[in-house]
Short mmCIF file of C-alpha atoms and ligand atoms in Angstrom, two decimals:
data_model
loop_
_atom_site.label_atom_id
_atom_site.label_comp_id
_atom_site.label_asym_id
_atom_site.label_seq_id
_atom_site.Cartn_x
_atom_site.Cartn_y
_atom_site.Cartn_z
CA MET B 278 77.81 126.99 80.44
CA GLU B 279 77.10 123.47 81.34
CA GLU B 280 77.96 121.96 78.00
CA GLU B 281 81.14 123.68 78.26
CA GLU B 282 81.65 122.26 81.67
CA GLN B 283 80.82 118.71 79.94
CA ASN B 284 83.66 119.37 77.35
CA VAL B 285 86.37 120.16 79.59
CA GLU B 286 88.71 117.15 79.83
CA LYS B 287 88.65 115.27 83.01
CA HIS B 288 91.27 113.41 84.92
CA PHE B 289 91.79 111.09 87.71
CA ILE B 290 94.95 110.41 89.65
CA GLY B 291 95.74 106.85 91.03
CA LEU B 292 98.55 106.52 93.47
CA ASP B 293 100.42 103.50 94.80
CA LEU B 294 102.52 103.93 97.94
CA SER B 295 104.47 101.05 97.85
CA THR B 296 107.29 99.46 99.29
CA GLN B 297 110.16 100.79 96.99
CA GLN B 298 108.46 103.84 95.29
CA ILE B 299 105.27 105.93 95.32
CA LYS B 300 103.95 106.05 91.79
CA ALA B 301 101.15 108.13 90.39
CA VAL B 302 99.35 107.58 87.20
CA VAL B 303 96.91 110.04 85.56
CA ILE B 304 94.37 108.85 83.43
CA ASP B 305 91.31 110.47 81.33
CA GLU B 306 87.84 109.56 81.23
CA ASN B 307 88.66 106.82 78.60
CA LEU B 308 91.15 105.19 80.82
CA GLN B 309 93.94 106.37 78.81
CA VAL B 310 97.32 107.15 80.98
CA VAL B 311 98.00 110.71 80.24
CA ALA B 312 101.00 111.08 82.60
CA GLU B 313 102.68 109.00 85.12
CA SER B 314 105.74 109.69 87.75
CA ALA B 315 107.56 108.13 90.40
CA VAL B 316 109.57 108.82 93.46
CA HIS B 317 112.01 106.05 94.17
CA PHE B 318 112.94 106.05 97.91
CA ASP B 319 116.52 104.71 97.97
CA SER B 320 117.97 106.54 95.05
CA MET B 321 115.88 109.90 95.42
CA LEU B 322 115.42 110.29 99.24
CA PRO B 323 119.11 108.68 100.13
CA GLU B 324 118.91 110.82 103.56
CA TYR B 325 116.60 107.95 104.81
CA ARG B 326 119.08 105.27 103.92
CA THR B 327 116.74 102.72 103.25
CA HIS B 328 117.66 99.51 101.17
CA GLY B 329 114.57 98.64 98.95
CA GLY B 330 112.53 101.31 100.60
CA VAL B 331 112.82 99.65 104.06
CA ASN B 332 115.36 99.35 107.06
CA ILE B 333 115.80 95.76 108.55
CA SER B 334 117.23 95.15 111.69
CA GLY B 335 116.76 91.16 112.23
CA ASN B 336 113.17 90.55 111.90
CA VAL B 337 111.73 94.07 112.55
CA VAL B 338 111.23 95.97 109.19
CA THR B 339 110.01 99.41 109.05
CA ALA B 340 110.16 102.49 106.84
CA PRO B 341 110.37 106.12 108.02
CA THR B 342 106.70 107.27 107.97
CA ILE B 343 107.92 110.92 107.17
CA MET B 344 109.97 109.52 104.14
CA TRP B 345 106.47 108.67 102.66
CA VAL B 346 105.48 112.20 103.22
CA LYS B 347 108.24 113.58 101.63
CA GLY B 348 108.15 111.44 98.59
CA LEU B 349 104.44 112.73 98.31
CA ASP B 350 105.77 116.27 98.34
CA MET B 351 108.16 115.36 95.56
CA LEU B 352 105.93 113.35 93.29
CA LEU B 353 103.24 116.09 93.50
CA ASP B 354 106.21 118.79 92.35
CA LYS B 355 107.32 116.42 89.95
CA LEU B 356 103.89 115.69 88.44
CA ARG B 357 103.41 119.52 88.28
CA VAL B 358 106.63 119.98 86.59
CA GLU B 359 106.02 117.21 84.00
CA GLY B 360 102.91 119.32 83.19
CA VAL B 361 100.13 117.69 84.96
CA GLU B 362 97.01 120.24 85.16
CA PHE B 363 95.69 119.66 88.53
CA SER B 364 92.97 121.72 87.75
CA LYS B 365 91.62 119.18 85.54
CA VAL B 366 91.57 116.49 88.37
CA LYS B 367 88.35 115.34 89.31
CA GLY B 368 89.23 112.29 91.63
CA ILE B 369 92.02 110.79 93.24
CA SER B 370 92.27 107.18 95.14
CA GLY B 371 95.07 104.83 95.43
CA ALA B 372 96.73 101.90 97.13
CA GLY B 373 99.12 101.34 99.86
CA GLN B 374 101.53 98.42 100.66
CA GLN B 375 99.28 96.08 102.72
CA HIS B 376 99.20 95.85 106.28
CA GLY B 377 101.85 98.64 107.12
CA SER B 378 100.69 101.13 109.85
CA VAL B 379 101.03 104.90 110.73
CA TYR B 380 100.73 106.08 114.24
CA TRP B 381 99.28 109.78 114.20
CA ARG B 382 100.15 111.47 117.65
CA ILE B 383 97.62 113.28 119.70
CA GLY B 384 97.05 116.57 117.71
CA ALA B 385 97.75 115.34 114.36
CA GLN B 386 94.04 115.67 113.08
CA LYS B 387 94.54 119.35 113.73
CA ILE B 388 98.11 119.79 112.02
CA LEU B 389 96.39 118.04 109.14
CA GLU B 390 93.50 120.79 109.13
CA GLU B 391 96.05 123.59 109.47
CA LEU B 392 98.42 122.90 106.76
CA GLN B 393 99.89 125.98 105.33
CA PRO B 394 100.16 125.86 101.39
CA GLU B 395 103.55 127.89 101.03
CA ARG B 396 105.16 125.01 103.16
CA PHE B 397 105.93 121.39 102.20
CA LEU B 398 104.08 118.57 103.80
CA HIS B 399 107.34 117.00 105.58
CA ASP B 400 108.04 120.24 107.14
CA GLN B 401 104.58 120.51 108.87
CA LEU B 402 104.25 116.87 109.55
CA ALA B 403 107.48 116.06 110.79
CA SER B 404 105.93 116.14 114.58
CA ALA B 405 102.85 114.58 113.59
CA PHE B 406 103.66 110.88 114.50
CA SER B 407 104.05 109.25 117.49
CA LEU B 408 106.17 106.62 116.04
CA LEU B 409 108.82 107.62 113.65
CA ASP B 410 109.27 104.23 111.68
CA SER B 411 106.07 102.37 110.37
CA PRO B 412 106.08 98.59 110.77
CA ILE B 413 105.65 97.28 107.32
CA TRP B 414 104.54 93.90 105.63
CA MET B 415 107.93 92.28 105.77
CA ASP B 416 108.30 92.45 109.47
CA SER B 417 108.01 89.13 111.10
CA SER B 418 108.70 90.08 114.74
CA THR B 419 105.21 89.38 116.18
CA THR B 420 105.61 85.67 116.55
CA ASP B 421 104.37 85.96 120.20
CA GLN B 422 101.43 88.21 119.79
CA CYS B 423 100.34 85.78 116.87
CA ALA B 424 100.48 82.89 119.33
CA GLN B 425 98.68 84.72 121.95
CA LEU B 426 95.80 85.86 119.54
CA GLU B 427 95.13 82.48 118.20
CA GLU B 428 95.18 81.09 121.59
CA PHE B 429 93.05 83.63 122.78
CA LEU B 430 90.40 82.99 120.41
CA GLY B 431 90.61 79.19 120.83
CA GLY B 432 92.89 78.43 117.95
CA PRO B 433 94.05 79.22 114.51
CA GLU B 434 91.18 77.84 112.98
CA THR B 435 88.62 80.02 114.57
CA LEU B 436 90.52 83.34 113.75
CA THR B 437 90.55 82.10 110.30
CA ALA B 438 87.15 81.31 109.99
CA LEU B 439 86.15 84.82 111.80
CA THR B 440 88.68 87.07 109.95
CA GLY B 441 89.73 85.15 106.65
CA SER B 442 93.40 84.39 107.75
CA ARG B 443 95.31 82.78 110.84
CA ALA B 444 97.55 85.01 112.79
CA TYR B 445 100.23 86.52 110.61
CA GLU B 446 103.08 88.45 111.88
CA ARG B 447 102.76 91.10 109.54
CA PHE B 448 98.99 91.58 109.91
CA THR B 449 98.17 94.84 111.70
CA VAL B 450 96.69 93.79 114.86
CA ASN B 451 99.56 92.00 115.94
CA GLN B 452 102.12 94.97 115.37
CA ILE B 453 99.63 97.40 117.16
CA LYS B 454 99.40 94.58 120.21
CA LYS B 455 103.40 94.63 120.24
CA ILE B 456 103.50 98.35 120.21
CA SER B 457 100.83 98.74 122.83
CA ILE B 458 103.01 96.46 124.96
CA GLU B 459 106.67 97.38 124.09
CA LYS B 460 106.35 101.03 123.54
CA LYS B 461 103.57 101.73 125.77
CA GLU B 462 103.98 105.60 125.74
CA VAL B 463 103.92 105.59 121.93
CA TYR B 464 100.54 103.84 122.16
CA LEU B 465 98.99 106.20 124.82
CA ASN B 466 100.39 109.07 122.66
CA THR B 467 98.36 107.69 119.83
CA GLU B 468 95.37 109.81 118.40
CA ARG B 469 94.64 107.43 115.16
CA ILE B 470 96.13 104.49 113.83
CA SER B 471 95.79 104.46 109.77
CA LEU B 472 97.09 101.73 107.25
CA VAL B 473 99.54 103.02 104.66
CA SER B 474 96.53 103.51 102.29
CA SER B 475 94.23 105.29 104.35
CA PHE B 476 97.34 107.34 105.73
CA ALA B 477 97.94 108.43 101.94
CA ALA B 478 93.99 109.20 101.54
CA SER B 479 94.24 111.33 104.67
CA ILE B 480 96.92 113.51 103.45
CA PHE B 481 94.68 114.27 100.49
CA ALA B 482 91.54 114.69 102.11
CA GLY B 483 93.38 116.96 104.98
CA LYS B 484 91.69 114.84 107.84
CA ILE B 485 92.34 111.29 109.18
CA VAL B 486 90.14 108.95 107.21
CA ASP B 487 88.67 105.27 107.78
CA ILE B 488 90.02 102.18 106.86
CA ASP B 489 88.61 100.50 103.84
CA TRP B 490 87.21 96.99 104.11
CA SER B 491 89.57 95.18 101.85
CA ASP B 492 92.85 96.67 103.27
CA GLY B 493 91.29 96.19 106.57
CA SER B 494 90.85 92.41 106.13
CA GLY B 495 94.70 92.20 106.40
CA MET B 496 94.63 93.20 109.92
CA ASN B 497 93.43 89.92 111.64
CA LEU B 498 90.76 92.24 113.09
CA LEU B 499 87.81 92.32 110.43
CA ASN B 500 84.93 90.12 110.70
CA LEU B 501 84.59 88.95 107.26
CA THR B 502 80.66 88.16 107.48
CA ASN B 503 79.38 91.38 109.08
CA LYS B 504 82.58 93.53 107.98
CA SER B 505 83.43 95.30 111.21
CA TRP B 506 85.95 94.76 113.80
CA VAL B 507 85.39 91.80 116.00
CA PRO B 508 84.95 93.20 119.21
CA GLN B 509 86.76 90.31 121.32
CA ILE B 510 90.20 91.06 119.15
CA LEU B 511 89.69 95.03 119.96
CA ASN B 512 89.40 94.20 123.51
CA PHE B 513 92.51 91.80 123.51
CA VAL B 514 94.52 94.84 122.33
CA GLY B 515 93.19 97.68 124.41
CA ASP B 516 89.65 99.13 125.11
CA ASP B 517 90.56 102.16 123.22
CA LEU B 518 91.63 100.56 120.11
CA GLU B 519 88.19 101.28 118.40
CA ALA B 520 88.43 105.08 118.93
CA LYS B 521 91.99 104.90 117.57
CA LEU B 522 91.17 102.95 114.43
CA GLY B 523 87.49 104.54 113.38
CA GLN B 524 85.13 102.74 111.62
CA VAL B 525 85.41 100.35 108.81
CA ILE B 526 84.25 101.61 105.32
CA ARG B 527 83.39 100.30 102.11
CA THR B 528 86.15 100.24 99.14
CA ASP B 529 84.02 102.07 97.15
CA SER B 530 83.45 105.14 99.36
CA ILE B 531 84.19 108.64 98.77
CA VAL B 532 86.23 109.72 101.94
CA GLY B 533 85.84 113.38 101.23
CA ARG B 534 86.90 116.18 98.99
CA ILE B 535 90.62 117.47 98.40
CA SER B 536 92.00 119.38 101.18
CA THR B 537 92.32 123.38 100.99
CA TYR B 538 96.04 122.89 101.39
CA MET B 539 95.84 120.92 97.95
CA GLN B 540 93.73 123.13 96.40
CA GLU B 541 95.70 126.19 97.15
CA ARG B 542 99.31 124.77 96.76
CA TYR B 543 98.53 122.70 93.50
CA GLY B 544 95.58 124.09 92.10
CA PHE B 545 93.18 121.27 92.64
CA PRO B 546 89.50 122.09 92.21
CA GLU B 547 87.61 122.12 95.25
CA ASP B 548 85.26 119.45 93.89
CA CYS B 549 87.84 116.82 93.39
CA LEU B 550 86.67 113.71 95.29
CA ILE B 551 88.82 111.54 97.45
CA GLY B 552 88.13 107.89 97.05
CA ALA B 553 89.03 105.44 99.80
CA PHE B 554 92.45 104.02 99.06
CA THR B 555 92.95 100.54 99.53
CA GLY B 556 95.92 97.73 99.85
CA ASP B 557 98.07 97.49 96.72
CA ASN B 558 96.70 93.69 96.15
CA PRO B 559 93.11 94.48 95.97
CA SER B 560 93.76 98.03 93.91
CA SER B 561 95.79 95.63 91.49
CA MET B 562 92.58 93.53 91.30
CA ALA B 563 90.65 96.76 90.42
CA GLY B 564 93.34 97.68 87.96
CA LEU B 565 93.36 94.22 86.25
CA GLY B 566 89.74 93.87 86.10
CA ILE B 567 89.88 90.82 87.44
CA ARG B 568 86.69 88.83 86.81
CA LYS B 569 85.49 85.71 88.11
CA GLY B 570 87.51 82.39 86.59
CA ASP B 571 90.65 85.03 86.33
CA LEU B 572 93.79 84.56 88.24
CA GLY B 573 95.83 87.89 88.85
CA TYR B 574 99.46 87.17 89.47
CA SER B 575 101.69 90.15 90.42
CA LEU B 576 105.32 89.94 90.13
CA GLY B 577 106.94 92.44 92.45
CA THR B 578 108.64 92.89 95.53
CA SER B 579 106.09 90.36 97.06
CA ASP B 580 104.79 87.91 94.63
CA THR B 581 101.03 87.64 94.94
CA VAL B 582 98.33 85.76 93.42
CA PHE B 583 94.67 86.73 93.73
CA ALA B 584 91.13 85.72 92.59
CA CYS B 585 87.57 86.85 93.13
CA VAL B 586 85.49 84.05 94.78
CA ASP B 587 81.92 84.08 95.96
CA GLN B 588 82.01 81.94 98.98
CA PRO B 589 84.70 82.40 100.99
CA ASN B 590 86.64 79.26 102.28
CA PRO B 591 89.42 80.36 104.53
CA GLN B 592 92.39 78.20 104.97
CA LEU B 593 95.18 78.03 107.19
CA THR B 594 97.35 79.13 104.19
CA GLY B 595 96.45 82.18 102.21
CA HIS B 596 93.92 84.70 102.89
CA ILE B 597 90.24 85.82 102.22
CA PHE B 598 89.73 89.55 102.09
CA THR B 599 86.64 91.48 101.48
CA ASN B 600 86.66 92.03 97.55
CA PRO B 601 87.18 95.74 96.72
CA ILE B 602 85.05 95.74 93.61
CA HIS B 603 82.43 93.23 93.57
CA THR B 604 81.03 94.12 97.11
CA SER B 605 79.26 91.10 97.71
CA ALA B 606 82.11 88.89 96.83
CA TYR B 607 85.25 87.98 98.32
CA MET B 608 89.29 87.96 97.29
CA ALA B 609 91.28 84.76 97.75
CA MET B 610 95.15 85.69 98.08
CA LEU B 611 98.53 84.23 98.34
CA CYS B 612 101.32 86.37 98.94
CA TYR B 613 105.22 85.34 98.93
CA LYS B 614 107.99 87.65 100.26
CA ASN B 615 110.55 86.51 98.33
CA GLY B 616 109.66 87.83 94.91
CA SER B 617 111.79 90.23 93.09
CA LEU B 618 114.53 90.75 95.17
CA THR B 619 115.41 87.13 95.40
CA ARG B 620 115.12 86.84 91.61
CA GLU B 621 117.58 89.56 91.76
CA ARG B 622 119.79 87.97 93.99
CA VAL B 623 119.89 84.71 92.00
CA ARG B 624 120.53 86.92 88.82
CA ASN B 625 123.42 88.68 90.52
CA ASP B 626 124.90 85.13 91.49
CA PHE B 627 124.53 83.10 88.43
CA ALA B 628 123.65 85.53 85.61
CA GLU B 629 126.35 88.23 86.35
CA GLY B 630 123.56 90.77 87.23
CA SER B 631 122.27 90.59 83.81
CA TRP B 632 118.38 89.97 82.91
CA GLU B 633 119.37 89.41 79.37
CA LYS B 634 121.80 86.68 80.53
CA PHE B 635 119.51 85.53 83.12
CA ASN B 636 116.56 85.19 80.34
CA GLN B 637 119.17 83.26 77.77
CA LEU B 638 119.98 80.60 80.71
CA LEU B 639 116.17 80.40 81.50
CA ASP B 640 115.22 79.76 78.02
CA SER B 641 118.06 77.46 77.38
CA THR B 642 117.13 74.74 79.92
CA PRO B 643 114.28 72.18 79.39
CA ARG B 644 110.83 72.52 81.11
CA GLY B 645 110.84 70.40 84.03
CA ASN B 646 114.76 71.40 84.70
CA PHE B 647 115.64 67.34 84.42
CA GLY B 648 113.67 66.86 87.63
CA ASN B 649 115.59 69.32 89.74
CA ILE B 650 113.36 71.48 91.90
CA GLY B 651 114.58 74.49 94.18
CA VAL B 652 113.22 76.94 96.32
CA TYR B 653 114.83 80.00 97.33
CA TYR B 654 113.86 82.06 100.57
CA ASP B 655 115.93 85.04 101.28
CA LEU B 656 113.72 86.38 103.94
CA PRO B 657 111.43 84.31 106.48
CA GLU B 658 108.49 83.14 103.83
CA ILE B 659 105.04 83.71 104.49
CA VAL B 660 103.82 80.49 102.60
CA PRO B 661 104.88 78.42 104.09
CA ALA B 662 105.68 80.45 107.14
CA GLY B 663 108.78 80.82 108.29
CA VAL B 664 111.12 79.00 105.94
CA GLN B 665 114.17 80.66 105.20
CA GLY B 666 117.30 79.61 102.87
CA ASP B 667 118.09 77.81 99.54
CA PHE B 668 116.67 74.54 99.14
CA ARG B 669 117.77 72.26 96.25
CA PHE B 670 116.74 68.92 95.33
CA ASN B 671 117.71 66.32 92.29
CA LYS B 672 115.30 64.35 90.51
CA SER B 673 115.33 61.79 93.22
CA ASP B 674 114.40 64.19 95.80
CA GLU B 675 117.74 64.04 97.47
CA ALA B 676 118.81 67.27 99.10
CA VAL B 677 121.96 68.74 97.04
CA LYS B 678 124.14 71.84 97.94
CA LYS B 679 124.39 73.17 94.54
CA PHE B 680 122.98 72.40 90.88
CA SER B 681 125.65 71.39 88.26
CA SER B 682 124.94 74.84 86.23
CA ALA B 683 123.95 78.38 86.55
CA GLU B 684 121.11 77.50 84.02
CA MET B 685 119.78 74.89 86.39
CA GLU B 686 119.73 77.22 89.37
CA ILE B 687 117.82 80.16 87.29
CA ARG B 688 115.25 77.75 86.12
CA ALA B 689 114.80 75.94 89.54
CA LEU B 690 114.21 79.52 91.02
CA VAL B 691 111.61 80.42 88.49
CA GLU B 692 109.82 77.27 88.24
CA GLY B 693 110.02 76.74 91.87
CA GLN B 694 108.13 80.03 92.54
CA ILE B 695 105.62 79.40 90.27
CA LEU B 696 104.62 75.90 91.20
CA ALA B 697 104.25 77.02 94.57
CA LYS B 698 101.61 79.57 93.33
CA ARG B 699 99.88 76.85 91.37
CA PHE B 700 99.84 74.18 94.05
CA HIS B 701 98.70 76.72 97.11
CA ALA B 702 96.02 78.21 95.00
CA GLU B 703 94.53 75.09 93.79
CA ARG B 704 94.86 74.15 97.63
CA MET B 705 92.56 77.20 98.43
CA GLY B 706 89.95 76.22 95.63
CA PHE B 707 91.15 78.27 92.68
CA ARG B 708 90.15 76.78 89.47
CA LEU B 709 90.73 78.80 86.44
CA GLY B 710 87.39 79.39 84.70
CA GLU B 711 86.86 77.97 81.06
CA ASN B 712 87.22 81.52 79.58
CA GLY B 713 89.63 82.07 82.54
CA ARG B 714 92.85 84.33 82.06
CA VAL B 715 96.14 84.58 84.06
CA LEU B 716 96.50 88.31 84.04
CA VAL B 717 100.06 89.45 85.03
CA THR B 718 101.28 92.61 86.59
CA GLY B 719 104.04 94.12 88.52
CA GLY B 720 107.71 95.00 87.43
CA ALA B 721 108.79 91.48 86.35
CA SER B 722 105.72 91.10 84.32
CA ALA B 723 107.60 92.59 81.69
CA ASN B 724 110.10 89.73 81.46
CA LYS B 725 108.77 87.30 79.01
CA ALA B 726 110.83 84.35 79.69
CA ILE B 727 109.40 84.32 83.32
CA LEU B 728 105.83 84.59 81.81
CA GLN B 729 106.66 81.75 79.37
CA VAL B 730 107.05 79.69 82.51
CA ILE B 731 103.91 81.10 83.88
CA ALA B 732 102.00 79.97 80.99
CA ASP B 733 103.64 76.52 80.98
CA VAL B 734 103.09 75.63 84.45
CA PHE B 735 99.34 77.06 84.84
CA ASN B 736 99.00 75.42 81.28
CA SER B 737 97.11 78.57 80.62
CA ASN B 738 97.23 81.90 78.36
CA VAL B 739 99.11 84.41 80.02
CA TYR B 740 97.82 88.21 79.19
CA SER B 741 99.09 91.58 80.11
CA LEU B 742 97.95 95.32 80.22
CA PRO B 743 100.46 97.62 78.87
CA ALA B 744 100.90 99.67 81.84
CA VAL B 745 102.72 97.83 84.53
CA ASN B 746 101.46 99.54 87.58
CA SER B 747 97.94 97.88 88.14
CA ALA B 748 97.89 98.96 91.82
CA ALA B 749 98.28 102.81 91.01
CA LEU B 750 95.66 102.14 87.93
CA GLY B 751 93.31 100.52 89.94
CA GLY B 752 93.28 103.57 92.28
CA ALA B 753 92.76 105.97 89.19
CA TYR B 754 89.85 103.80 87.54
CA ARG B 755 88.11 103.68 91.09
CA ALA B 756 88.17 107.40 91.39
CA LEU B 757 86.64 107.55 87.72
CA HIS B 758 83.89 104.71 88.96
CA LEU B 759 83.23 107.17 92.07
CA PHE B 760 82.94 110.19 89.84
CA LYS B 761 80.51 108.50 87.72
CA GLY B 762 78.14 107.87 90.72
CA GLY B 763 79.72 104.38 92.08
CA THR B 764 78.36 101.37 92.61
CA GLU B 765 74.79 102.54 93.27
CA LYS B 766 74.63 103.91 89.54
CA ILE B 767 77.05 101.82 87.66
CA SER B 768 78.92 98.80 87.82
CA TYR B 769 82.66 98.89 88.09
CA ASP B 770 83.02 96.10 85.48
CA GLU B 771 81.16 98.61 83.06
CA VAL B 772 83.68 101.66 83.96
CA VAL B 773 86.46 99.46 83.07
CA SER B 774 84.93 97.63 80.00
CA LYS B 775 87.38 99.44 77.63
CA LEU B 776 90.13 97.66 79.02
CA GLU B 777 89.51 94.53 77.35
CA ALA B 778 90.68 95.95 74.26
CA GLU B 779 94.22 96.78 75.77
CA ILE B 780 94.88 93.24 77.38
CA THR B 781 97.37 91.37 75.16
CA LEU B 782 98.64 87.79 74.80
CA ALA B 783 101.91 87.67 76.53
CA ALA B 784 102.56 83.85 76.65
CA GLU B 785 100.81 80.60 75.74
CA PRO B 786 101.48 77.25 77.06
CA ASN B 787 103.73 74.95 75.35
CA LYS B 788 102.19 71.71 73.85
CA ASP B 789 104.02 69.47 76.54
CA ALA B 790 103.25 71.50 79.28
CA ALA B 791 100.48 69.80 80.76
CA THR B 792 102.31 66.66 80.79
CA ILE B 793 105.55 68.29 82.25
CA TYR B 794 103.78 70.14 85.21
CA ASN B 795 101.23 67.80 85.88
CA LYS B 796 99.70 66.14 89.19
CA GLU B 797 102.84 64.04 90.08
CA LEU B 798 105.08 67.22 89.94
CA LEU B 799 102.74 69.24 92.06
CA ALA B 800 102.43 66.41 94.56
CA ARG B 801 106.27 66.09 94.46
CA PHE B 802 106.55 70.02 95.09
CA ALA B 803 104.18 69.49 97.98
CA ASN B 804 106.49 67.03 99.55
CA LEU B 805 109.64 68.68 99.00
CA GLU B 806 108.22 71.98 100.54
CA GLN B 807 106.99 69.84 103.44
CA LYS B 808 110.59 68.33 103.84
CA VAL B 809 111.77 72.11 103.98
CA VAL B 810 109.17 73.09 106.63
CA LYS B 811 110.37 70.20 108.81
CA SER B 812 113.95 70.91 108.31
CA MET B 813 113.63 74.30 110.11
CA THR B 814 112.08 72.80 113.10
C1 5FX T 956 100.26 91.38 101.04
O1 5FX T 956 99.52 90.41 102.18
C2 5FX T 956 101.75 91.74 101.36
O2 5FX T 956 101.71 91.60 102.29
C3 5FX T 956 102.21 92.31 100.53
O3 5FX T 956 101.84 91.87 98.95
C4 5FX T 956 101.99 93.91 100.43
O4 5FX T 956 100.86 94.32 100.32
C5 5FX T 956 103.09 94.45 99.72
F1 5FX T 956 103.31 95.58 99.61
#
């Protein structure tokens, strides 16, 4: 009997509740993807009228919380229709867009415990939230709260040293503070506050679960050293905040077993474990199997770069998070708001909306773009903070209105985005290790022409994995790790060692790359970026 049990195939689900869609991957014990599916918010849930999965009103950016719930209903049904046998699933974990928050109203825990299997989740959770629209990472409406928090703690340096980041508008404690003041009744009616990640885990566990320490690092609230909430900051928001947030847990924790709702509605086995969900970037780090000396580069709605560091060295640009997989190390990260959507906009403006044309134009322009440099920010950027607009400079560093051709615009956009990552990453202390790799992920990592520019600008080989959604995969791998006994029993690196065989070389730097993208060019870029910052004030 025991042997029979051992021979039964075991599957693991990884989810990613990201900005534009919810995605699921199902893997087997050999890390092979056996199924994947997604629900795209704008096109499949048009009733919520989102654009890119969000609603933008000035600098306030939100997403309807119930849309995410309905998306989960649809995703689980889609997976079933596509033939996924939930009875084989032994573990589920996943990721959520970072910083976004969910406000459960008083009584929500009870609603979650009493879900009826014959009804949809979105039907039953319609009244479970005290705030209908969740603030998300693209929001930049908490400038006042950020200034107050930094002042309260004695300056941005103190906050940075304590929590790994200066005050950022999207970081959750600033969002909560704003709500506690501007929507006092909402705050008072809130039983618990989740991050998008812990919210998704709660739906599967059938109870409100705690926040993990990697995603929790994106709140301006977690003490990086002792990994608990900073009491002064809790008090700064309100003395009942700790009760609403719960405890901080390790990212490699089991938060519970699958809920009876999920067992009865979908046929999950009762021993299916639920691992803590985490932020999409920490989860991508897990999904790419990032080792020391590597750089992870995610090309998505937001562009992010991240690396594993032993000794945190927090800076006023960029973030240090608790590491999701190497539990004694940290994760350094830079996040840019203007990623895919800006690339799409420039493609529409200069390449007739065609990626093929965009790539042809990019390839037809020489590396270095004749000295022209451009930076394009559709939304107020994070690095550097607040810059917005298109800025173009000719080879003499003079501001120009337009470049003389579509191909120069396109190369300026791509080079500008990648130079920014290299410059800021190096300033934070990243150095590619001797055997270090640039590992790419995210939607645009399928674009070879862009990967070539990454290889050239970083003067490094660029590698990719066959599956593009590393955040969802990271969830599935972490669920498998927990199933195998977790960190106490086996290292995460060992569980994902088979990934080595799947990594493929996607681009190699051209011979002249190091001379073109040299220190002088980076210094020029830094100067021009400073000019842009100054022009905003
Ligand atoms: C990271 O700090 C970010 O704000 C973004 O990368 C979000 O996580 C995107 F979902």
